[in-house]
Tab-separated table of C-alpha atoms in Angstrom:
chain	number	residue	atom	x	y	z
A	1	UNK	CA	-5.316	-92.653	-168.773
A	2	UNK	CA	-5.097	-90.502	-171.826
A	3	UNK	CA	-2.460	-87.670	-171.523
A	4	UNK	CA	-3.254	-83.962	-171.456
A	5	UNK	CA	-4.165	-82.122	-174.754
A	6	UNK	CA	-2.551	-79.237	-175.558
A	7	UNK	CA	-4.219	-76.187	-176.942
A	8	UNK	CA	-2.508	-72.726	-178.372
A	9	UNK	CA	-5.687	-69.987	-177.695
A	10	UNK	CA	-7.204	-67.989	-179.524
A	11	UNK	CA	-8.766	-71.217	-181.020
A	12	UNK	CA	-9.796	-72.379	-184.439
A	13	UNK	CA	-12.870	-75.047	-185.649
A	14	UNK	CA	-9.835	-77.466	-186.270
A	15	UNK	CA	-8.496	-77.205	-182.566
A	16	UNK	CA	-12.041	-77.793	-181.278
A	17	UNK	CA	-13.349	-80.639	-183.493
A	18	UNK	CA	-11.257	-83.865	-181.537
A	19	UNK	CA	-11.840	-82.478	-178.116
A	20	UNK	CA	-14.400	-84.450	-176.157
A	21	UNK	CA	-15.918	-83.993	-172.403
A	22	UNK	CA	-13.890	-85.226	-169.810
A	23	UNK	CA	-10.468	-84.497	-172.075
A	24	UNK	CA	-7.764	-83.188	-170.204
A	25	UNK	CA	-6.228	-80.231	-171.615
A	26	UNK	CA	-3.374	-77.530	-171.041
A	27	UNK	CA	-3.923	-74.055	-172.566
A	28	UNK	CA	-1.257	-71.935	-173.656
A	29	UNK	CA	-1.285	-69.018	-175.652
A	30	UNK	CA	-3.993	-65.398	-175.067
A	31	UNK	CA	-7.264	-65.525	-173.209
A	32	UNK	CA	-9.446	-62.800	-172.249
A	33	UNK	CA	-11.097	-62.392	-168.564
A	34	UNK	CA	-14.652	-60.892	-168.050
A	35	UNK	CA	-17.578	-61.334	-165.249
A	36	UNK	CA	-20.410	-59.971	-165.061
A	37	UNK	CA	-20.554	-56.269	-165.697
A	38	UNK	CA	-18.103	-57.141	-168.823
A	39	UNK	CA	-20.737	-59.581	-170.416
A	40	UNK	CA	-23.766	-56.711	-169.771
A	41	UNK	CA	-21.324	-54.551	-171.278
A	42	UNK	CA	-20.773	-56.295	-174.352
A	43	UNK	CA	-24.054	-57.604	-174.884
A	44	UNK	CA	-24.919	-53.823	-175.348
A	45	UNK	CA	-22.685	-53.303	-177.758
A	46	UNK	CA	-23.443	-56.238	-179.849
A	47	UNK	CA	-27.015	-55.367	-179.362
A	48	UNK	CA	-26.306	-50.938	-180.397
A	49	UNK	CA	-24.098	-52.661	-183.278
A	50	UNK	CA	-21.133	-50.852	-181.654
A	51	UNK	CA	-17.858	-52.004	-182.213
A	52	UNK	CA	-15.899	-54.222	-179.443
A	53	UNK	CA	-12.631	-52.761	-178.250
A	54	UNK	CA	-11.324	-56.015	-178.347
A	55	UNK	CA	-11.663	-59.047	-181.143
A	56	UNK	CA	-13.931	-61.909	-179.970
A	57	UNK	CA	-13.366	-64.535	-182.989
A	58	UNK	CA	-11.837	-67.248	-181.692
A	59	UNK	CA	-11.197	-66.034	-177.974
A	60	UNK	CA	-11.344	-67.955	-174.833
A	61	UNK	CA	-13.308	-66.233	-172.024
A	62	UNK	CA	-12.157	-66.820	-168.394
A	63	UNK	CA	-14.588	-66.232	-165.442
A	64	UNK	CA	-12.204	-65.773	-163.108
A	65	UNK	CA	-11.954	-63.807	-159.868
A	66	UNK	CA	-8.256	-62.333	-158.564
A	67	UNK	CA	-6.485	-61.887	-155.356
A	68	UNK	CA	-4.578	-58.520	-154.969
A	69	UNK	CA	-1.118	-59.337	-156.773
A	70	UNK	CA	1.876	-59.905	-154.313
A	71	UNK	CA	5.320	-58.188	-155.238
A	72	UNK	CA	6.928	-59.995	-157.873
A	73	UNK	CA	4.668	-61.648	-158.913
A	74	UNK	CA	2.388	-61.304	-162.034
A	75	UNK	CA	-1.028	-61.677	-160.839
A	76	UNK	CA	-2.528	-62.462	-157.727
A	77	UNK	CA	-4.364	-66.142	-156.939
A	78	UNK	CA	-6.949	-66.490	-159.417
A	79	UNK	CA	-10.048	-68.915	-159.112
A	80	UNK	CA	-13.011	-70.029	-161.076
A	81	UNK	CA	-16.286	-68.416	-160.747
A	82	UNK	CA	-20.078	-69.977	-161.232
A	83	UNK	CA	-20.374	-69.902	-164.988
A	84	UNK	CA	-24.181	-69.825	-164.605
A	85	UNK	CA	-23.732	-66.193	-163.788
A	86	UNK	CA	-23.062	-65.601	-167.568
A	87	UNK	CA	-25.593	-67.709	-168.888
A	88	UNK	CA	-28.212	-65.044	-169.907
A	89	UNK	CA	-25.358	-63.348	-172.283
A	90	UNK	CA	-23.445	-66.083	-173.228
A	91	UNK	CA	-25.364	-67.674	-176.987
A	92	UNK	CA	-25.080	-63.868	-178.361
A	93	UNK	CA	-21.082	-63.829	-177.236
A	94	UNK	CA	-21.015	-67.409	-179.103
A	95	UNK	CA	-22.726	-65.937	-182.182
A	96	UNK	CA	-20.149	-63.214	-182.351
A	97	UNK	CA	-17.268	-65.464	-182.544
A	98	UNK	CA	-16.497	-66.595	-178.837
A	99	UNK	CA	-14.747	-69.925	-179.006
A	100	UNK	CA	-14.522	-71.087	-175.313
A	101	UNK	CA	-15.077	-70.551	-171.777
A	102	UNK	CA	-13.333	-71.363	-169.016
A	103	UNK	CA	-15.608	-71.257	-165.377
A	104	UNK	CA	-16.722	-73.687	-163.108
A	105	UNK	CA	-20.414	-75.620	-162.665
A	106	UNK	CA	-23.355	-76.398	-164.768
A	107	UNK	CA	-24.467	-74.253	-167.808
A	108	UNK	CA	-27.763	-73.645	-169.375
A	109	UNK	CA	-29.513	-76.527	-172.130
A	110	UNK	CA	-29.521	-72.876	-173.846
A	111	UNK	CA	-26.160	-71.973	-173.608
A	112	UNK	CA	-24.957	-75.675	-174.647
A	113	UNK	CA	-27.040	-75.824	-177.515
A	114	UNK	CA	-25.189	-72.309	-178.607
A	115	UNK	CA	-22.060	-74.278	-177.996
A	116	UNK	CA	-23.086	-76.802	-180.315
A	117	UNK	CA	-24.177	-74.635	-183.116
A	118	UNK	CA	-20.928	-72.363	-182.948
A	119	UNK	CA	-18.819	-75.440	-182.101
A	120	UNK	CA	-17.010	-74.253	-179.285
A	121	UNK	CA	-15.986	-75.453	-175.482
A	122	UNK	CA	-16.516	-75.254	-172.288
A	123	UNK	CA	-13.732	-76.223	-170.151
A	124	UNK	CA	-13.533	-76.119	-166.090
A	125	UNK	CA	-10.780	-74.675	-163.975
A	126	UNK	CA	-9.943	-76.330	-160.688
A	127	UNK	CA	-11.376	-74.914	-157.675
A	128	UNK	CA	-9.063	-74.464	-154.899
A	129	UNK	CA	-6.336	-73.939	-156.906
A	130	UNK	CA	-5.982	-70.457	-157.115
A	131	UNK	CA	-2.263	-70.109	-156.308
A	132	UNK	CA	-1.289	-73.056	-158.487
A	133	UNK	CA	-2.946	-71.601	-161.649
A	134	UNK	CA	-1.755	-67.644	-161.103
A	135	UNK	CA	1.843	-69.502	-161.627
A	136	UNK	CA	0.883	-70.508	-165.049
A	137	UNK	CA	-0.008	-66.522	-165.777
A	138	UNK	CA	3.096	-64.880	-167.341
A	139	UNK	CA	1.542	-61.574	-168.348
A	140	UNK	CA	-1.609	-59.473	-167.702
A	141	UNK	CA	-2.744	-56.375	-168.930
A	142	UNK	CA	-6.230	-54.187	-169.301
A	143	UNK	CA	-7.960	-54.474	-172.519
A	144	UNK	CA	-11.590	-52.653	-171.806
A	145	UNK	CA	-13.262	-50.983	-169.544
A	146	UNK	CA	-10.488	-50.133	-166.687
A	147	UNK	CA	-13.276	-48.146	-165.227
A	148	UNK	CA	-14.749	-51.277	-164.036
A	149	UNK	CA	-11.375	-52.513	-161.749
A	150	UNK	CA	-11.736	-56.017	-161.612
A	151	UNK	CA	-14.598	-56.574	-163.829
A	152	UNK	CA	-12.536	-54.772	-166.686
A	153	UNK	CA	-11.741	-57.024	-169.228
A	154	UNK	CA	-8.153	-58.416	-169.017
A	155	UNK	CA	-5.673	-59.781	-171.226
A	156	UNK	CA	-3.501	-62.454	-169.956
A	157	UNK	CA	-0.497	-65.045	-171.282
A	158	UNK	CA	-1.003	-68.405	-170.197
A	159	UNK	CA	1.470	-71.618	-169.999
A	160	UNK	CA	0.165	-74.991	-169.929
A	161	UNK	CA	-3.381	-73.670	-167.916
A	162	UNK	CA	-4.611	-76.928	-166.645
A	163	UNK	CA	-8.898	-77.349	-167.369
A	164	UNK	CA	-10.937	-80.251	-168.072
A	165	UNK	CA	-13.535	-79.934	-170.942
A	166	UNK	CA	-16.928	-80.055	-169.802
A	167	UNK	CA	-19.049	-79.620	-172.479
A	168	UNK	CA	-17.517	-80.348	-176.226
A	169	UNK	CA	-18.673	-79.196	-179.371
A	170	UNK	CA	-21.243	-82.088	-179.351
A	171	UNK	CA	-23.259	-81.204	-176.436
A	172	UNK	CA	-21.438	-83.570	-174.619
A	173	UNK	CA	-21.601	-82.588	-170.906
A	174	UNK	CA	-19.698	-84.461	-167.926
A	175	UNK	CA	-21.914	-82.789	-165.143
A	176	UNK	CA	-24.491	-84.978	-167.065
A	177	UNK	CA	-22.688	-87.808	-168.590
A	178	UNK	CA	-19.689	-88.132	-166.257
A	179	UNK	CA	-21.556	-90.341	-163.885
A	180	UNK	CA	-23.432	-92.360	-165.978
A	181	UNK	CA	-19.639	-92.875	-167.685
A	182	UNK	CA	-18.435	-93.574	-164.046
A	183	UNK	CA	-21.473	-96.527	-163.136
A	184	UNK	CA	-20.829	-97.971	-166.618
A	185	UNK	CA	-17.377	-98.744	-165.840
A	186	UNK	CA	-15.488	-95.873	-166.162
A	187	UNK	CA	-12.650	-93.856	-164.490
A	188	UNK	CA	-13.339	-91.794	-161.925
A	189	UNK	CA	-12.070	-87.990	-162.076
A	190	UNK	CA	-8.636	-87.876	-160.951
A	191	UNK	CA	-6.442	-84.983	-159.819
A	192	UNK	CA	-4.612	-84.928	-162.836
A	193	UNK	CA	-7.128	-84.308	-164.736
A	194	UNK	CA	-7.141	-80.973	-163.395
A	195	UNK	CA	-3.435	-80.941	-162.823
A	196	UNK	CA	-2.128	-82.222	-165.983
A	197	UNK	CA	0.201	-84.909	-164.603
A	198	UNK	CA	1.131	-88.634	-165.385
């Protein structure tokens, strides 16, 4: 089994181009955090040619939903949320720079053709995990839109952020491919594949 990638986010074309689906990969590095009122949000401003306050190029987009943070500690569990949710805003976000996303389940032919054209990635984040993956935040902080609360758009610090990618820059999608792979022969998914381990 092939070790995990690594990754340093924001991302470029030349970080993105040997990735395939079903690659394991740890992130480390800046990614952003936005559900659903942040995507309405900025699809009006791209769409009122307003300014972000924030820099998409290159960004990785979490959709990820947060416990209340326990003392000493610097976020609280964190967890994956239906990507499909974004779906309707996601090929403009793409156009404007977006690099990946980072959710859970099945996305739009639309949105992966959008991935394809802006090579970029989908990745998903283990479900169930949600302790295990608040220990690889080190830092969080509000970028946009505190009036929102926990739809604001967050910045956070990652270390080694374990996610699988689900759809490459190809079009290349395990929710479609992955078992086809697995009746030709292939691996199964493992734990580690989420996990990062041996």
């Amino acid at each position: 089994m092939r070790h995990a990638s690594r990754l340093v986010a924001p991302l470029d074309d030349e970080a993105v181009r040997p990735l395939r689906s079903g690659d394991r990969v740890l992130i480390s590095g800046v990614i952003l955090t936005a559900l659903d009122e942040a995507h309405r949000r900025m699809t009006e401003y791209a769409r009122e040619n307003r300014a972000l306050p924030f820099d998409l190029e290159g960004q990785v987009l979490c959709y990820l939903e947060s416990s209340p943070t326990p003392p000493g500690r610097v976020c609280g569990p964190i967890g994956p949320v239906a990507s499909g949710r974004m779906d309707p805003y996601t090929p403009l976000l793409l156009d404007l720079g977006l690099k990946g996303m980072i959710g859970r389940g099945r996305r739009s032919p639309e949105v992966i053709d959008s991935i394809v054209k802006n090579r970029a990635l989908y990745f998903g984040a283990a479900g169930g995990a949600a302790v295990f993956l608040s220990g690889c935040v080190t830092r969080v902080e509000s970028v946009a839109w505190p009036e929102m609360g926990p739809e604001a758009v967050f910045r956070m610090r990652v270390e080694d952020f374990p996610v699988v990618v689900l759809v490459d820059a190809r079009g290349n999608d395990l929710y479609r491919d992955g078992p086809a792979r697995y009746r030709g022969g292939g691996s199964p998914p493992s734990k580690e594949g989420l996990t990062g381990g041996p």
